[in-house]
Coordinates of C-alpha atoms and ligand atoms in Angstrom, one line a residue:
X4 CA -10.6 -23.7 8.1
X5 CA -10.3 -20.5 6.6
X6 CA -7.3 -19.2 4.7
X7 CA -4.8 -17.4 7.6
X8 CA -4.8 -14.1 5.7
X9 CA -8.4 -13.7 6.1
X10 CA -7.9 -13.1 9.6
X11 CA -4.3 -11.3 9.1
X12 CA -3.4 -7.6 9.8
X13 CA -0.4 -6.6 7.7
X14 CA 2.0 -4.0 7.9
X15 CA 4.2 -2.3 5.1
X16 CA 7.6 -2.1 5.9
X17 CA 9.5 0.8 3.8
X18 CA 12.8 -1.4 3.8
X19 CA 15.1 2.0 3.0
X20 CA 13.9 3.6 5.9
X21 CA 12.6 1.1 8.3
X22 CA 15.4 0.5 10.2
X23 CA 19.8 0.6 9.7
X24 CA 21.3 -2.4 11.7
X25 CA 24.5 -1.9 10.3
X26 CA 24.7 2.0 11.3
X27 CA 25.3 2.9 6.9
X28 CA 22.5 5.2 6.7
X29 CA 19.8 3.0 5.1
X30 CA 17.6 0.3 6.8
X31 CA 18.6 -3.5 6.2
X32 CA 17.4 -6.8 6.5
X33 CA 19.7 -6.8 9.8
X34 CA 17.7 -3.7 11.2
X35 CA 14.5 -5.4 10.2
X36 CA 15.6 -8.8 12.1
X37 CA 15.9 -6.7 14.8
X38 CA 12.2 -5.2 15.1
X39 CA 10.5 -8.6 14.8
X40 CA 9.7 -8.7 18.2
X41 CA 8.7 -5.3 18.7
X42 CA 6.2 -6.4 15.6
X43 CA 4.9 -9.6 17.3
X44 CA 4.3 -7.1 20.2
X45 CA 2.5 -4.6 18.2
X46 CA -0.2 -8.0 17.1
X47 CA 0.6 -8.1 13.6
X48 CA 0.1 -11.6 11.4
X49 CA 2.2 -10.5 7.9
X50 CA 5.1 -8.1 6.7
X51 CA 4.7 -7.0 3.3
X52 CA 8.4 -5.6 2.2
X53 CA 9.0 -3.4 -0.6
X54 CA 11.2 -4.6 -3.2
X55 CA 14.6 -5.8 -2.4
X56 CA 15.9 -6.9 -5.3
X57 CA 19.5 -5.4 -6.7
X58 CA 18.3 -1.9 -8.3
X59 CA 20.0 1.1 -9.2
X60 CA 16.8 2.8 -7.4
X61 CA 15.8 4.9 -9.6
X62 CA 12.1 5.0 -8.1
X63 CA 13.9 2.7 -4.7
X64 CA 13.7 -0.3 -5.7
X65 CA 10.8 -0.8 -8.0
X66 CA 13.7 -0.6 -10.6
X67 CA 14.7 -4.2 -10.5
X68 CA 17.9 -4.9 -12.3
X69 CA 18.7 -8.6 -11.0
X70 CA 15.3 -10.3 -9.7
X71 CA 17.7 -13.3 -8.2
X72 CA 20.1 -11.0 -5.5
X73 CA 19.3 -8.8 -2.4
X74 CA 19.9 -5.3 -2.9
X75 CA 23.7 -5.2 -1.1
X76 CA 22.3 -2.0 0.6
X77 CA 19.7 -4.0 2.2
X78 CA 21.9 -7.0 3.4
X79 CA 22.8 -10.4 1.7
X80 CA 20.9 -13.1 0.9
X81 CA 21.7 -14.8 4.2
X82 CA 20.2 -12.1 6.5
X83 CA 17.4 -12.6 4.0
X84 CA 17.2 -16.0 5.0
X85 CA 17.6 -15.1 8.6
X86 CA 14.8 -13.2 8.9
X87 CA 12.6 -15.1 7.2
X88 CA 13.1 -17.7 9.6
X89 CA 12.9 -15.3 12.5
X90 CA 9.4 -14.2 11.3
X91 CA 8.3 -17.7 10.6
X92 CA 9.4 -18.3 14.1
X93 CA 7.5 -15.8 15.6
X94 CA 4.6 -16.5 13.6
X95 CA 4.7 -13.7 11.5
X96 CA 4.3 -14.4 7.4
X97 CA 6.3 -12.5 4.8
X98 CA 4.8 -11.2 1.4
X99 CA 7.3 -9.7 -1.0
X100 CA 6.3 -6.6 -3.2
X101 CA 7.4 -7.7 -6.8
X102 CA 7.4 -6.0 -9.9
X103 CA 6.2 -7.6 -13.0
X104 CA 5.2 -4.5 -15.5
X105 CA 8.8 -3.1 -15.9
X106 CA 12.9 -3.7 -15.0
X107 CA 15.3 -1.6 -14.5
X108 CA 17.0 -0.4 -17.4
X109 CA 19.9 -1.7 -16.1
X110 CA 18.6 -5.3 -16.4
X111 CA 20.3 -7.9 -18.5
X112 CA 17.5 -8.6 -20.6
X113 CA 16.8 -4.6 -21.6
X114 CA 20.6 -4.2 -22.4
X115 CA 20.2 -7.2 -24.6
X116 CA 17.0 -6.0 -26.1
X117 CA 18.3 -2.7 -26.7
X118 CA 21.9 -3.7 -28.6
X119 CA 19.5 -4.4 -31.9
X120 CA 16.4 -4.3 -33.5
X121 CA 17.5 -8.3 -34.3
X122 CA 18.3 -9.4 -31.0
X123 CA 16.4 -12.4 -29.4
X124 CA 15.1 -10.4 -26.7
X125 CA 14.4 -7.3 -28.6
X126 CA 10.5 -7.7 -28.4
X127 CA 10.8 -8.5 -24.8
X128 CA 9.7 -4.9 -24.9
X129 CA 7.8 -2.7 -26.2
X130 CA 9.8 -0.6 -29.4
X131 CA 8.1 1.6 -32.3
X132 CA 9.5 3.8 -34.7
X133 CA 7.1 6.7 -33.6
X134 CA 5.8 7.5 -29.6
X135 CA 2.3 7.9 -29.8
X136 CA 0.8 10.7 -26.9
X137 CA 0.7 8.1 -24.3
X138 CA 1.8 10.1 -20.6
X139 CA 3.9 8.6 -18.3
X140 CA 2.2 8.4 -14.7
X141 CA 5.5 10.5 -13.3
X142 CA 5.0 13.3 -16.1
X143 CA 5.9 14.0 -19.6
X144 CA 6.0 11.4 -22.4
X145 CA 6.2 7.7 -21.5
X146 CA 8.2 7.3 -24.7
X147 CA 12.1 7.5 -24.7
X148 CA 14.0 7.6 -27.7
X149 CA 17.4 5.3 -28.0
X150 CA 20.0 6.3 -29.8
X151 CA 21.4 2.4 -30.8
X152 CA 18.5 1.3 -32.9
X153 CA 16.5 4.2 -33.5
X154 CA 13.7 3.7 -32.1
X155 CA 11.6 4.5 -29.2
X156 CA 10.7 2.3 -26.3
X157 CA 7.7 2.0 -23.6
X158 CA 8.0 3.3 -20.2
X159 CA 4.8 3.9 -17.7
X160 CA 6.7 5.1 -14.9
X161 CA 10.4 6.6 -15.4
X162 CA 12.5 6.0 -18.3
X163 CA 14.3 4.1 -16.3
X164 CA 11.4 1.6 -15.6
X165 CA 11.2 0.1 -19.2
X166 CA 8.0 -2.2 -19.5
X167 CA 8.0 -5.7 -20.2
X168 CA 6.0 -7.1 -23.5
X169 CA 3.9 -9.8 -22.1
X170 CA 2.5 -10.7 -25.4
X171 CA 5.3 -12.5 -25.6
X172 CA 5.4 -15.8 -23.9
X173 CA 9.0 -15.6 -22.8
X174 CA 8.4 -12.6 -20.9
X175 CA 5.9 -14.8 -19.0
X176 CA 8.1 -17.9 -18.6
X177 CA 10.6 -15.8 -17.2
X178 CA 8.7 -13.9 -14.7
X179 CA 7.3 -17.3 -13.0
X180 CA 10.7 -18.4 -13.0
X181 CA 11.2 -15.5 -10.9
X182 CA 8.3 -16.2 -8.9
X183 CA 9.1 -20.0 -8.2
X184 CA 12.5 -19.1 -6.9
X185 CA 11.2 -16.4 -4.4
X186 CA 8.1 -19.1 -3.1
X187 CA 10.5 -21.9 -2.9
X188 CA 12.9 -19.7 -0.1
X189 CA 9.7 -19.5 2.0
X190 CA 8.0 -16.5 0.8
X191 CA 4.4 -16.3 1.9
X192 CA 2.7 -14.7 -1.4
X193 CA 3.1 -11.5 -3.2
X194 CA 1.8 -8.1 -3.1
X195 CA 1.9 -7.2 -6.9
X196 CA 3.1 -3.4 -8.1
X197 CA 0.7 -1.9 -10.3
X198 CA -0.7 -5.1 -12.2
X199 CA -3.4 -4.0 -14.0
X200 CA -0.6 -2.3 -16.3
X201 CA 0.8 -5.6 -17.8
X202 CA -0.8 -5.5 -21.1
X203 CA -0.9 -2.1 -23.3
X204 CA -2.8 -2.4 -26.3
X205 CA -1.3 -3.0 -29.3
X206 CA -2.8 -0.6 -31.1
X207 CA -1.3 2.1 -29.4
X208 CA -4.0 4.7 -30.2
X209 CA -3.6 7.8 -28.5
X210 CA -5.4 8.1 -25.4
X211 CA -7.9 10.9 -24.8
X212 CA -7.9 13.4 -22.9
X213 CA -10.6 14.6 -20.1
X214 CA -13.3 17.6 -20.8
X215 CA -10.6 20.2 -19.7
X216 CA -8.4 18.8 -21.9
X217 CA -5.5 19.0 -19.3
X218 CA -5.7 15.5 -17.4
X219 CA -4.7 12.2 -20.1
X220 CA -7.0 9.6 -19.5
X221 CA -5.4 6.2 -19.4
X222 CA -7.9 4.5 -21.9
X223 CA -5.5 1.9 -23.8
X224 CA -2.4 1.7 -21.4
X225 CA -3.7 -0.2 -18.5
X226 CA -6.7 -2.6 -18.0
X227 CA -6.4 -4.1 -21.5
X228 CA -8.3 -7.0 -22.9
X229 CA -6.6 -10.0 -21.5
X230 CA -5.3 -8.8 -18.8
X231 CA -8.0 -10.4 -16.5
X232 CA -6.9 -14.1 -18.3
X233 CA -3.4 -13.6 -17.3
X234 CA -4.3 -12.6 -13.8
X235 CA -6.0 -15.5 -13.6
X236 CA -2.8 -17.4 -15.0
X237 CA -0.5 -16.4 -12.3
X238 CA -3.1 -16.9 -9.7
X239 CA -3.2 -21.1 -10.8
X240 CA 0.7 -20.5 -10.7
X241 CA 0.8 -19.0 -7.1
X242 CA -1.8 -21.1 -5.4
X243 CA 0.1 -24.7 -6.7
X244 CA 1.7 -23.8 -3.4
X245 CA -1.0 -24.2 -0.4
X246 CA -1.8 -21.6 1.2
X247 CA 0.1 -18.9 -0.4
X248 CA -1.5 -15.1 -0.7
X249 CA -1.6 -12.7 -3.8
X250 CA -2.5 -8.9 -2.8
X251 CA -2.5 -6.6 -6.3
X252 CA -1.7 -3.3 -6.6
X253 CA -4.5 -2.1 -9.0
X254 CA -3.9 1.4 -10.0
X255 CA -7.3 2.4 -9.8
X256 CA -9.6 4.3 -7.5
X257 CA -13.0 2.9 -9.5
X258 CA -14.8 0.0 -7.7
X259 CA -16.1 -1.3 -10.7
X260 CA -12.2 -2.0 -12.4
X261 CA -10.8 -2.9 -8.6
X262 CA -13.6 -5.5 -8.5
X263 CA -12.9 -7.5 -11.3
X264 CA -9.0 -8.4 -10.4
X265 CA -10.2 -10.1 -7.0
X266 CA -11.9 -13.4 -5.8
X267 CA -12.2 -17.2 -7.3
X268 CA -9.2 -18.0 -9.5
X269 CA -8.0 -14.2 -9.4
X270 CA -6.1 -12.6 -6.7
X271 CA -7.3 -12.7 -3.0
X272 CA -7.8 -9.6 -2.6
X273 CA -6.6 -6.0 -4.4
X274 CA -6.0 -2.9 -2.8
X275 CA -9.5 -0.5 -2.0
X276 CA -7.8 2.9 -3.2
X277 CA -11.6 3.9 -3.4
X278 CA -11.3 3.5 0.5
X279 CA -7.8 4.5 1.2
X280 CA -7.2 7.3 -0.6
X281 CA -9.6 9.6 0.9
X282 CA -8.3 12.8 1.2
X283 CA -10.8 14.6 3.8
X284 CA -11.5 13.4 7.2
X285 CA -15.4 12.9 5.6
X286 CA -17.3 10.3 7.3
X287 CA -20.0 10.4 4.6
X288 CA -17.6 9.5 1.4
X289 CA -16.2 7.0 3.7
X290 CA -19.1 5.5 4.4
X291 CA -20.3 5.8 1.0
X292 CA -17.3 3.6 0.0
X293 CA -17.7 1.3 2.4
X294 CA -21.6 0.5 1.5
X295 CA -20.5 0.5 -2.4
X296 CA -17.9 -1.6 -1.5
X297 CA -20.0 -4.2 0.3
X298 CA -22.5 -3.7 -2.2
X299 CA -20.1 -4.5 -5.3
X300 CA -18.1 -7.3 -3.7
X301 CA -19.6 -10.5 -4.2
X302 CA -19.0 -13.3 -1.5
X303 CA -15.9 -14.2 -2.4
X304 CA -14.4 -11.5 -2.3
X305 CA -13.1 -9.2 0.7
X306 CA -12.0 -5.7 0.3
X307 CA -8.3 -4.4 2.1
X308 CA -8.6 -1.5 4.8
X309 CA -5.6 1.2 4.7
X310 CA -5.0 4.6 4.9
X311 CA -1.4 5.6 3.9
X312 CA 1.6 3.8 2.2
X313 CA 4.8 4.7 1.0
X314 CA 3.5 6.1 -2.2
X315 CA 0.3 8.7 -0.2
X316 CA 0.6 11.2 2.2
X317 CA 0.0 9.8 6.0
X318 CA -3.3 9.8 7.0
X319 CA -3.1 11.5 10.5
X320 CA -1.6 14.6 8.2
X321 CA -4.2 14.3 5.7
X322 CA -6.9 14.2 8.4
X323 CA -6.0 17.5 10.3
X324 CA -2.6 16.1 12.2
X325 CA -4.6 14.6 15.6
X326 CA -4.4 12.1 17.4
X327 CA -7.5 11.3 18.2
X328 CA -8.5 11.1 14.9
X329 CA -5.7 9.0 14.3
X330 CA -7.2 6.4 16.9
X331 CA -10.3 6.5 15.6
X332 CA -9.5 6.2 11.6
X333 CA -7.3 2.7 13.3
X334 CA -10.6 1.6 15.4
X335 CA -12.1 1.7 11.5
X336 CA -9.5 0.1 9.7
X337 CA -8.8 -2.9 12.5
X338 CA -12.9 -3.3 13.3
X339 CA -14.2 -2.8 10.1
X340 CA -14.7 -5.9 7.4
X341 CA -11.4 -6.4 5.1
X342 CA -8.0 -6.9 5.9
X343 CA -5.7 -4.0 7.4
X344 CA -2.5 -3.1 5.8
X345 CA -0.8 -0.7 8.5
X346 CA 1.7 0.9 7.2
X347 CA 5.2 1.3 9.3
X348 CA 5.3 4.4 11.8
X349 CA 1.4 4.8 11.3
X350 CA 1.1 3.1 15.0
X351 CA 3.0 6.1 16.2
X352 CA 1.3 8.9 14.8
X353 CA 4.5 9.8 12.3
X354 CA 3.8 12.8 10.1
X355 CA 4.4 14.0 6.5
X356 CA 7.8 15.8 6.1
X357 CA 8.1 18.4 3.4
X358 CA 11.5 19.8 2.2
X359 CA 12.7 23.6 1.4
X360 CA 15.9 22.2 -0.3
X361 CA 14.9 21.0 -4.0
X362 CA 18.2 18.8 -3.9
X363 CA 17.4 17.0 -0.8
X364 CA 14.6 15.2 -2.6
X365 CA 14.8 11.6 -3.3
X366 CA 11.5 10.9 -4.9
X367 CA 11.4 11.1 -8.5
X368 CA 8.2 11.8 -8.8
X369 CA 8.9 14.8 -7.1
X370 CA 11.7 15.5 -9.1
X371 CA 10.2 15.0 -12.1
X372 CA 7.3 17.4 -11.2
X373 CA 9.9 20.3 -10.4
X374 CA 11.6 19.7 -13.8
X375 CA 8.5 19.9 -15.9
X376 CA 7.3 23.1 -13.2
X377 CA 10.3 24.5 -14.8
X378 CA 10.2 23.7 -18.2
X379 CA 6.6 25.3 -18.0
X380 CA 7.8 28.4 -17.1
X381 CA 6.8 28.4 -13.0
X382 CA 9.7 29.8 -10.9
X383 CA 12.0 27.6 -8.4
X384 CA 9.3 28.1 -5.5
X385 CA 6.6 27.9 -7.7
X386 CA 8.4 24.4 -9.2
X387 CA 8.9 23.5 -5.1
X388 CA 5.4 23.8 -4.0
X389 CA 4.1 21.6 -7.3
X390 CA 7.2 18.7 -5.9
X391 CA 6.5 19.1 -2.7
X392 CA 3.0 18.0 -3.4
X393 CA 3.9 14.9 -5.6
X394 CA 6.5 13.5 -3.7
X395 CA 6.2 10.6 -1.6
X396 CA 9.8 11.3 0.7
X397 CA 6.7 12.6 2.4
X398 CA 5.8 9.3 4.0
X399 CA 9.5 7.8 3.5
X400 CA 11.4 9.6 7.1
X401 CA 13.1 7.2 8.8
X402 CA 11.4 5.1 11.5
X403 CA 11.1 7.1 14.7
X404 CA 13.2 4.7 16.7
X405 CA 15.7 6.1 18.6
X406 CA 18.5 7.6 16.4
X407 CA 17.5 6.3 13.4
X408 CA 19.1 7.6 10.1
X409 CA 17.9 7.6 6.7
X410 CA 18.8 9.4 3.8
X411 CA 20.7 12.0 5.7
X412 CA 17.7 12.4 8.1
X413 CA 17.8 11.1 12.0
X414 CA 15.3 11.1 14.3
X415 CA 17.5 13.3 16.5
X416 CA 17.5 16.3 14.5
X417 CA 14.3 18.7 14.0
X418 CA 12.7 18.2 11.0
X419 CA 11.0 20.7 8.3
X420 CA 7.4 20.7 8.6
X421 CA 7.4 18.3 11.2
X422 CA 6.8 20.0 15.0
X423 CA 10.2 19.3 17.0
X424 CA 8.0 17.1 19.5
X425 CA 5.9 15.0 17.5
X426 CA 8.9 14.5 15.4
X427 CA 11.5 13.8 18.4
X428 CA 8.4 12.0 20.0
X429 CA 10.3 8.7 19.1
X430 CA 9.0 5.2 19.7
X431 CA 10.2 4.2 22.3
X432 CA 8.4 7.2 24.6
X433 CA 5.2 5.9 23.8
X434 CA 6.0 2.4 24.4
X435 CA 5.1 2.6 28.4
X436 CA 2.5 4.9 27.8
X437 CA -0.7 3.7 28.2
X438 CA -2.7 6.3 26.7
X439 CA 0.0 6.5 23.4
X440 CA -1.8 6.3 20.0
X441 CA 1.1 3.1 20.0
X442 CA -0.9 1.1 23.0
X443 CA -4.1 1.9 21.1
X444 CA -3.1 0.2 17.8
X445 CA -1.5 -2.8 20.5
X446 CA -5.2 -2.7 22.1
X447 CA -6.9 -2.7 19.0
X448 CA -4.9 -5.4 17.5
X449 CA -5.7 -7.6 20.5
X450 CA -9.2 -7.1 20.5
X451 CA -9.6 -7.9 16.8
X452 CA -7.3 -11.5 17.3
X453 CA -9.7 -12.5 20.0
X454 CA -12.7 -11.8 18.6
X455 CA -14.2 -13.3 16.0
X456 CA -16.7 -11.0 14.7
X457 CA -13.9 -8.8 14.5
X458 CA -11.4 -11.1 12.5
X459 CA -13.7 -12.8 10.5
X460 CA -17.5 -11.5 11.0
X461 CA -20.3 -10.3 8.3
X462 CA -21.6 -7.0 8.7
X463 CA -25.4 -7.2 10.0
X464 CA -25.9 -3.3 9.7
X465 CA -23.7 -0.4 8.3
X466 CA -25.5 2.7 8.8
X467 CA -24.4 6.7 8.8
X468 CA -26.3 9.3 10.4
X469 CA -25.0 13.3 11.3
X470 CA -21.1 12.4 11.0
X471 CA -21.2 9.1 13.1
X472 CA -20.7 5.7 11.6
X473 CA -21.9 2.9 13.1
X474 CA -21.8 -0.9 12.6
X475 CA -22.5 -4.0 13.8
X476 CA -20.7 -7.5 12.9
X477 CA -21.6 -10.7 13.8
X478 CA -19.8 -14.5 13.8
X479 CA -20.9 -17.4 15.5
X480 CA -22.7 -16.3 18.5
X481 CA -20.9 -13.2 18.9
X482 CA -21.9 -9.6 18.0
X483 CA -20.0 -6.5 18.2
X484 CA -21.0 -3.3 17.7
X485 CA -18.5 -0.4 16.6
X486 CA -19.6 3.8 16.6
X487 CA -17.7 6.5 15.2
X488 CA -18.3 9.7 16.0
X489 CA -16.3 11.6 13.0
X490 CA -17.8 15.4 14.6
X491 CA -15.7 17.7 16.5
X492 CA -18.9 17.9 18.8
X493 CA -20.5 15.4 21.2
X494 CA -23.1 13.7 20.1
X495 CA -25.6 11.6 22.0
X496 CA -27.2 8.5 20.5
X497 CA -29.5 5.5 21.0
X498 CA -28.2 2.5 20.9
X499 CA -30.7 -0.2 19.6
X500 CA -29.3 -2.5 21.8
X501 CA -27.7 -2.6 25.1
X502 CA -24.1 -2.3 25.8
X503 CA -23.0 -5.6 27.5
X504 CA -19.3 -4.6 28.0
X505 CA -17.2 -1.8 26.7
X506 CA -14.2 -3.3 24.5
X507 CA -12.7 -0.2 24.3
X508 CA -13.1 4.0 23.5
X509 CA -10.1 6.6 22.7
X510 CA -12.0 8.6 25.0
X511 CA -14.7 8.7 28.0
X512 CA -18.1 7.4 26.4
X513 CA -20.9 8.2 29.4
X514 CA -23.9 6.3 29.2
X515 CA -27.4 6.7 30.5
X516 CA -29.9 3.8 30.0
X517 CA -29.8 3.2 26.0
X518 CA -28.2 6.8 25.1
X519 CA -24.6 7.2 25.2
X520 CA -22.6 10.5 25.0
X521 CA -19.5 10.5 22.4
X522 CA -16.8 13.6 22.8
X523 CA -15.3 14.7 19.7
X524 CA -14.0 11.8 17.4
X525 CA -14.6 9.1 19.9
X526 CA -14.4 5.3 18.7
X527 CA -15.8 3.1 20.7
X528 CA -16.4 -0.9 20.5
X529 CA -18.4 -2.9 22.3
X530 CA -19.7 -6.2 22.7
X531 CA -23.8 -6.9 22.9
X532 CA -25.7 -9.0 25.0
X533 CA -27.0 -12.2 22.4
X534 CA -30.9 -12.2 23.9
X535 CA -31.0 -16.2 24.7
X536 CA -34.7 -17.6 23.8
X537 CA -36.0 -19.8 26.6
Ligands
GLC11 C1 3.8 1.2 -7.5 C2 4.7 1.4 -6.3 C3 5.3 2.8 -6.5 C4 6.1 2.7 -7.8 C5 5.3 2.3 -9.0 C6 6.1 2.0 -10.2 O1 2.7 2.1 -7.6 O2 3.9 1.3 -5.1 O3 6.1 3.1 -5.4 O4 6.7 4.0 -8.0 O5 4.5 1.2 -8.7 O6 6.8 0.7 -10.0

């Protein structure tokens, strides 16, 4: 029997912003307990949360300052509880996002470290006299200097993130200590925050820079010899519990570094940011990366399928702001081979928000950005236009239920950015609408459970001709076929085989003998007839 996540759909849930069940502003385990059954509806197998450890949220959450408590903005560890059970109950797993490379500054163990250079737990991070020219990924040096001990300490993300040393062996101990406690309350695996950062090397050479000498490339700071061995390690650790699922974070958009942290005795699978990150509705670099990807991955190993996440900008307003490409780029992602990782208000076509109002940001990546704008010499708008673009409150606006707040936003009020209808266009209208892109992702979703060459089938082609991708996958004695047409024209094609019945289209396919007629980005799926030899 195969593992259960091979034939999962996921679906991210933002907790800040997801939903507020107790009416303070910010979305809580209560709010979430309340949307399982929407979820079930929708035809999703697994949650993935983001963190909900206590954190002074820094960067929300992946700031960890006690790995043992809920975050009290998010609930207590009973509503915790309770919604675990409720998802369980509804058949629905639960992986939790947890953060290995860095704590909070905040955390016990850095205040410890930090009170002197002599202290137990000083080396359980990484301190030198002098910062070498290593760049934080939010901007600007990923050295801070402390004032107590004189000395400088490690930080990939914010100074408020500080990294863990996991050379040293307590470090590890502790960590799957942490992990034990969260798989014995009934968690069902872990998606792991940018993994491939655990080990720096320890010769902290300066990294180089790229032929324009303006972008650092991140040569000694991530991907590190041994990394791959302690991957490994935490995988054995992980799967002593049956059927228990890893998903990493792999900060990388290259196939050939994403490849090696997946399959036997690694994780099950790693994100494809080779895939998802995409930036142009371009059916020929998305096929491209699909092929390389099935050419790359060896049996054992099965990509992931998303498009946006809490840290990108939403795929329906990277791809032009339409829904029907919206429908198709989900036809791809739930028919395609790999798991899907939806992420929340996707299935409703919400779009990227932008903000005129520097001090309504939340991000701080954003707000890093605008500083060092500044410090460059680029004026406030200039500084505005340069956050705008890094920060990911893009994809973070509340949920579009019905009066949901977040962060001072509700989905009653007109936002920037966002047209007043597709923004006020809240859930719950597209619910009874048959033709929403909601009851498409609901149709999809359905399709792909009942089928198995859509859950769990090889590829027999994959093939890309004049912006239409088309595909066929097989299992058992089924085969279904799958065409894209990416264009903003019609296009007519042969099919090589007949249709035996349409699964579904976003459109009107029409259909004369073997040659069918797509409109404009039309998706459509159907099933062929299995010639029976007599
Ligand atoms: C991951 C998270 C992102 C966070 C970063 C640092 O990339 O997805 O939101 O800022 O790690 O923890």
């Amino acid at each position: 029997m195969d593992k259960w996540w091979k034939q999962s759909t996921f679906y991210e849930i933002y907790i800040p912003s997801f939903m507020d069940g107790n009416g303070d502003g910010i979305g809580d385990f209560q709010g979430i307990t309340s949307k399982l059954d929407y979820l079930k509806e929708l035809g999703i197998d697994g949650i993935w949360l983001t963190p909900f450890y206590e954190s002074p949220k820094v960067d929300n959450g992946y700031d960890i300052s006690d790995y043992y408590k809920i975050d009290s903005d998010y609930g207590t560890m009973g509503d915790f509880e309770t919604f675990i059970q409720e998802a369980h109950h509804r058949g629905i797993r639960v992986i939790a996002d947890l953060v290995l490379n860095h704590t909070s500054s905040e955390h016990q163990w850095f205040q410890e470290s930090k009170s002197s250079r002599n202290h137990p737990k000083r080396d359980w991070y990484i301190w030198r006299d002098e910062p070498n020219n290593w760049e934080s990924f939010f901007g600007g040096s990923a050295w801070e200097y402390d004032k107590t001990t004189k000395q400088y300490y490690y930080h990939a993300f914010a100074r408020e993130q500080v990294d863990l040393n996991w050379h040293n062996p307590e470090v590890k101990k502790a960590m799957f200590d942490v992990i034990k406690f969260w798989l014995d309350k009934g968690i069902d695996g872990f998606r792991l925050d940018v993994i491939n950062f655990l080990k720096v090397n320890d010769s902290f050479l300066n990294n180089p820079f790229d032929e324009k000498k303006q972008e650092q490339i991140h040569l000694h700071d991530k991907d590190q010899e041994g990394i791959l061995l302690l991957i490994e390690e935490i995988a054995k650790f992980v799967h002593q519990y049956p059927d228990k699922f890893l998903v990493g974070e792999v900060g990388s958009e290259n196939l050939n570094i994403l490849k090696q942290y997946s399959g036997n005795n690694k994780l099950d699978v790693v994100f494809n940011f080779n895939i998802g990150s995409i930036e142009e509705f371009d059916a020929s670099q998305l096929y491209q990366q699909l092929v390389a990807t099935e050419e790359t991955y060896k049996e054992c190993q099965i990509p992931t399928l998303f498009f946006s996440s809490h840290d990108m900008s939403r795929h329906i307003s990277r791809f032009g702001n339409r829904e029907d490409r919206a429908k198709l780029v989900a036809t791809l992602m739930l028919t395609a081979k790999g798991i899907p990782f939806i992420y929340n208000g996707d299935e409703i076509g919400m779009r990227d928000w932008i903000t005129d109002d520097i001090n309504k940001m939340k991000d701080i990546q954003g707000i890093t950005a605008y500083k060092l704008a500044l410090k460059e010499g680029k004026s406030h708008d200039e500084a505005l236009i340069i956050a705008n673009e890094k920060s990911r409150d893009k994809s973070r606006t509340p949920m579009q239920w019905n009066g949901n707040t977040y962060a001072g936003f509700s989905t009653n009020e007109p936002w920037i950015n966002v047209p007043a209808e597709l923004h006020l266009a809240i859930m719950e209208d597209q619910q009874d609408d048959p033709n929403s892109l909601l009851s498409f992702y609901k149709k999809l979703l359905r399709l792909r459970k009942k089928h198995v060459a859509l859950h769990a089938g090889n590829y027999e082609y994959l093939h890309y001709k004049d912006d239409i991708i088309t595909f066929a996958k097989t299992k058992q004695s089924e085969k279904i076929v799958v065409v894209l047409n990416f264009s903003d024209e019609k296009k007519s094609i042969e099919l090589k085989s007949q249709i035996h019945i349409l699964l579904l289209t976003n459109k009107n396919i029409s259909k004369e003998e073997n040659v069918i007629t797509l409109l404009s980005n039309e998706a459509i799926i159907y099933k062929e007839k299995i010639r029976i030899c007599e």
